[in-house]
């Protein structure tokens, strides 16, 4: 289930990235957010209920709720045009939790790829906090580009490889993913700066209702 869920995390992050850069209307993206958000809350509940008290299984499933609640929050915000402040501060909570999850996967479970995934998600959710919680609208485009690129680096591609049994959590694979994530972050800020220079008007965040 984890690899299947990871695939659709990539899908919804890709849609949300396009939403942030203004290519997909918010209400159109809301449907995918609600679909994936529901999946990422129902399935972890089932997994935990059948875990028999296994701490490792419960720990792995618990992190899925962070994603599920985020996507449900985004979907509802879009449908009802709600302000995004609450979502922004929740994103800060997710970012902090993601650092903890990444460290546990690295130190306790010896899974460096999962650790890098969580660290990349920590950066991503921190950007959501800056845009939505602190209203740093100048970061909207950069956040959008990072969302749609890191969607594939940390979710879509690993999920497809894991589903085919062609991917292993090794130190070298983790380094490749970390390097790709860093390159995506640099690229995203370049794109954000380029957008600001070509459109000197104030950048708003209509897609996630930042204000």
XYZ file of C-alpha atoms in Angstrom:
211
model
C 0.000 0.000 0.000
C 2.830 2.422 0.825
C 4.254 2.407 -2.704
C 0.803 2.791 -4.267
C 0.060 5.723 -1.984
C 3.435 7.241 -2.828
C 2.545 7.169 -6.518
C -0.559 9.251 -5.931
C 1.318 11.611 -3.646
C 3.389 12.383 -6.725
C 0.235 12.953 -8.752
C -1.406 15.349 -6.330
C 1.804 17.286 -5.661
C 2.254 17.686 -9.405
C -1.283 19.083 -9.698
C -0.745 21.388 -6.742
C 2.505 22.651 -8.229
C 0.707 23.507 -11.455
C -1.970 25.166 -9.353
C 0.587 27.352 -7.605
C 2.122 28.583 -10.849
C -1.328 29.356 -12.215
C -1.719 26.558 -14.767
C -4.583 24.703 -13.025
C -7.588 26.424 -11.410
C -7.939 25.842 -7.688
C -11.380 24.261 -7.798
C -10.270 21.929 -10.557
C -7.334 20.747 -8.437
C -9.540 20.371 -5.377
C -10.996 17.099 -6.675
C -7.627 15.345 -6.852
C -6.718 16.680 -3.411
C -9.910 15.262 -1.942
C -9.414 11.897 -3.660
C -5.836 11.473 -2.473
C -6.544 13.044 0.908
C -9.309 10.519 1.537
C -7.060 7.660 0.438
C -4.240 8.858 2.691
C -6.515 8.926 5.730
C -8.654 5.820 5.189
C -5.852 3.393 4.300
C -3.524 4.323 7.198
C -6.452 3.866 9.558
C -6.988 0.358 8.179
C -3.266 -0.429 8.368
C -3.004 0.712 11.991
C -6.143 -1.168 12.998
C -4.613 -4.364 11.581
C -1.050 -3.758 12.815
C -1.467 -5.816 15.979
C 0.396 -3.173 17.946
C 3.550 -3.443 15.791
C 5.382 -0.120 16.452
C 7.193 -0.129 13.093
C 3.976 -0.588 11.105
C 2.143 2.013 13.161
C 5.005 4.488 12.797
C 5.137 4.052 9.026
C 1.378 4.452 8.635
C 1.127 7.435 10.980
C 3.116 9.642 8.636
C 0.537 9.174 5.883
C -1.988 11.195 7.879
C 0.240 14.265 7.532
C -0.242 14.060 3.774
C -3.901 13.080 3.921
C -4.897 15.966 6.155
C -2.893 18.417 4.022
C -4.657 17.380 0.820
C -8.094 17.380 2.422
C -7.321 20.832 3.821
C -6.256 22.095 0.381
C -9.316 20.601 -1.313
C -11.770 22.091 1.173
C -10.010 25.475 1.059
C -10.359 25.533 -2.714
C -14.002 24.514 -2.809
C -15.082 27.047 -0.187
C -12.498 29.806 -0.846
C -11.254 29.717 2.739
C -8.189 31.658 3.901
C -5.016 29.582 3.895
C -3.514 30.706 7.214
C -4.538 27.567 9.075
C -3.175 25.371 6.304
C 0.041 27.361 6.387
C 0.624 26.841 10.083
C -0.349 23.184 9.795
C 2.323 22.961 7.081
C 4.901 24.147 9.625
C 3.798 21.319 11.915
C 4.168 18.857 9.022
C 7.631 20.203 8.165
C 8.870 19.664 11.720
C 7.340 16.180 11.863
C 8.928 15.358 8.507
C 12.385 16.085 9.924
C 11.658 13.718 12.806
C 10.357 10.995 10.468
C 13.381 11.356 8.205
C 15.794 11.087 11.103
C 14.052 7.998 12.500
C 14.136 6.309 9.088
C 17.830 7.126 8.759
C 19.011 6.212 12.251
C 16.584 3.548 13.437
C 15.405 1.833 10.240
C 18.648 2.415 8.263
C 16.623 3.556 5.246
C 18.533 6.490 3.701
C 16.207 6.907 0.695
C 13.127 7.222 2.897
C 15.052 9.696 5.042
C 15.893 11.890 2.036
C 12.253 11.740 0.895
C 11.107 13.028 4.274
C 13.759 15.753 4.337
C 12.670 16.942 0.881
C 9.071 16.993 2.049
C 10.162 19.006 5.087
C 11.589 21.659 2.768
C 8.448 21.595 0.639
C 6.048 21.976 3.553
C 8.259 24.721 5.003
C 7.768 26.623 1.736
C 4.008 26.096 2.050
C 4.244 27.636 5.532
C 6.185 30.638 4.277
C 3.702 31.304 1.476
C 0.472 30.581 3.341
C 1.267 31.128 7.012
C 3.581 34.131 6.664
C 2.081 35.454 3.387
C 5.419 35.573 1.577
C 3.718 35.785 -1.808
C 7.022 36.407 -3.575
C 7.837 32.724 -2.989
C 4.637 31.434 -4.597
C 6.052 30.687 -8.041
C 9.247 29.160 -6.672
C 7.178 26.995 -4.337
C 5.011 25.910 -7.245
C 7.968 24.851 -9.344
C 9.573 23.020 -6.441
C 6.286 21.253 -5.726
C 5.829 19.950 -9.251
C 9.476 18.894 -9.642
C 10.000 17.322 -6.236
C 6.713 15.464 -6.757
C 8.485 13.237 -9.252
C 11.873 13.162 -7.516
C 10.538 12.111 -4.114
C 7.340 10.278 -5.046
C 6.433 9.356 -8.636
C 9.759 7.937 -9.812
C 10.626 6.100 -6.562
C 7.098 4.684 -6.391
C 7.254 3.314 -9.930
C 10.676 1.798 -9.309
C 9.586 0.316 -5.988
C 6.447 -1.163 -7.532
C 8.567 -2.933 -10.142
C 11.140 -4.060 -7.593
C 13.877 -2.105 -9.347
C 14.799 0.278 -6.556
C 16.767 -0.216 -3.350
C 17.386 2.072 -0.410
C 21.130 2.519 -0.674
C 23.388 5.374 0.253
C 24.183 6.102 -3.400
C 20.499 6.242 -4.361
C 19.856 8.543 -1.425
C 22.664 10.847 -2.545
C 21.291 10.946 -6.093
C 17.853 11.856 -4.760
C 19.268 14.532 -2.471
C 21.284 16.033 -5.343
C 18.224 16.035 -7.601
C 16.188 17.690 -4.862
C 18.814 20.400 -4.352
C 18.970 21.022 -8.096
C 15.169 21.258 -8.176
C 15.226 23.810 -5.359
C 17.788 25.981 -7.145
C 15.885 25.679 -10.434
C 12.632 26.621 -8.696
C 14.051 29.800 -7.200
C 15.531 30.746 -10.567
C 12.092 30.306 -12.132
C 10.523 32.310 -9.323
C 12.981 35.165 -9.819
C 12.438 35.068 -13.569
C 8.677 35.295 -13.101
C 9.100 38.246 -10.754
C 11.351 40.067 -13.221
C 8.990 39.584 -16.161
C 5.846 40.431 -14.177
C 6.715 43.202 -11.704
C 3.182 43.285 -10.321
C 2.509 41.807 -6.877
C 2.311 37.999 -6.929
C -0.773 36.625 -5.180
C -1.585 33.076 -4.169
C -5.140 32.495 -5.401
C -4.718 28.760 -5.740
C -4.226 28.020 -2.040
C -6.023 31.060 -0.685
C -3.087 32.555 1.182
C -5.015 35.662 2.172
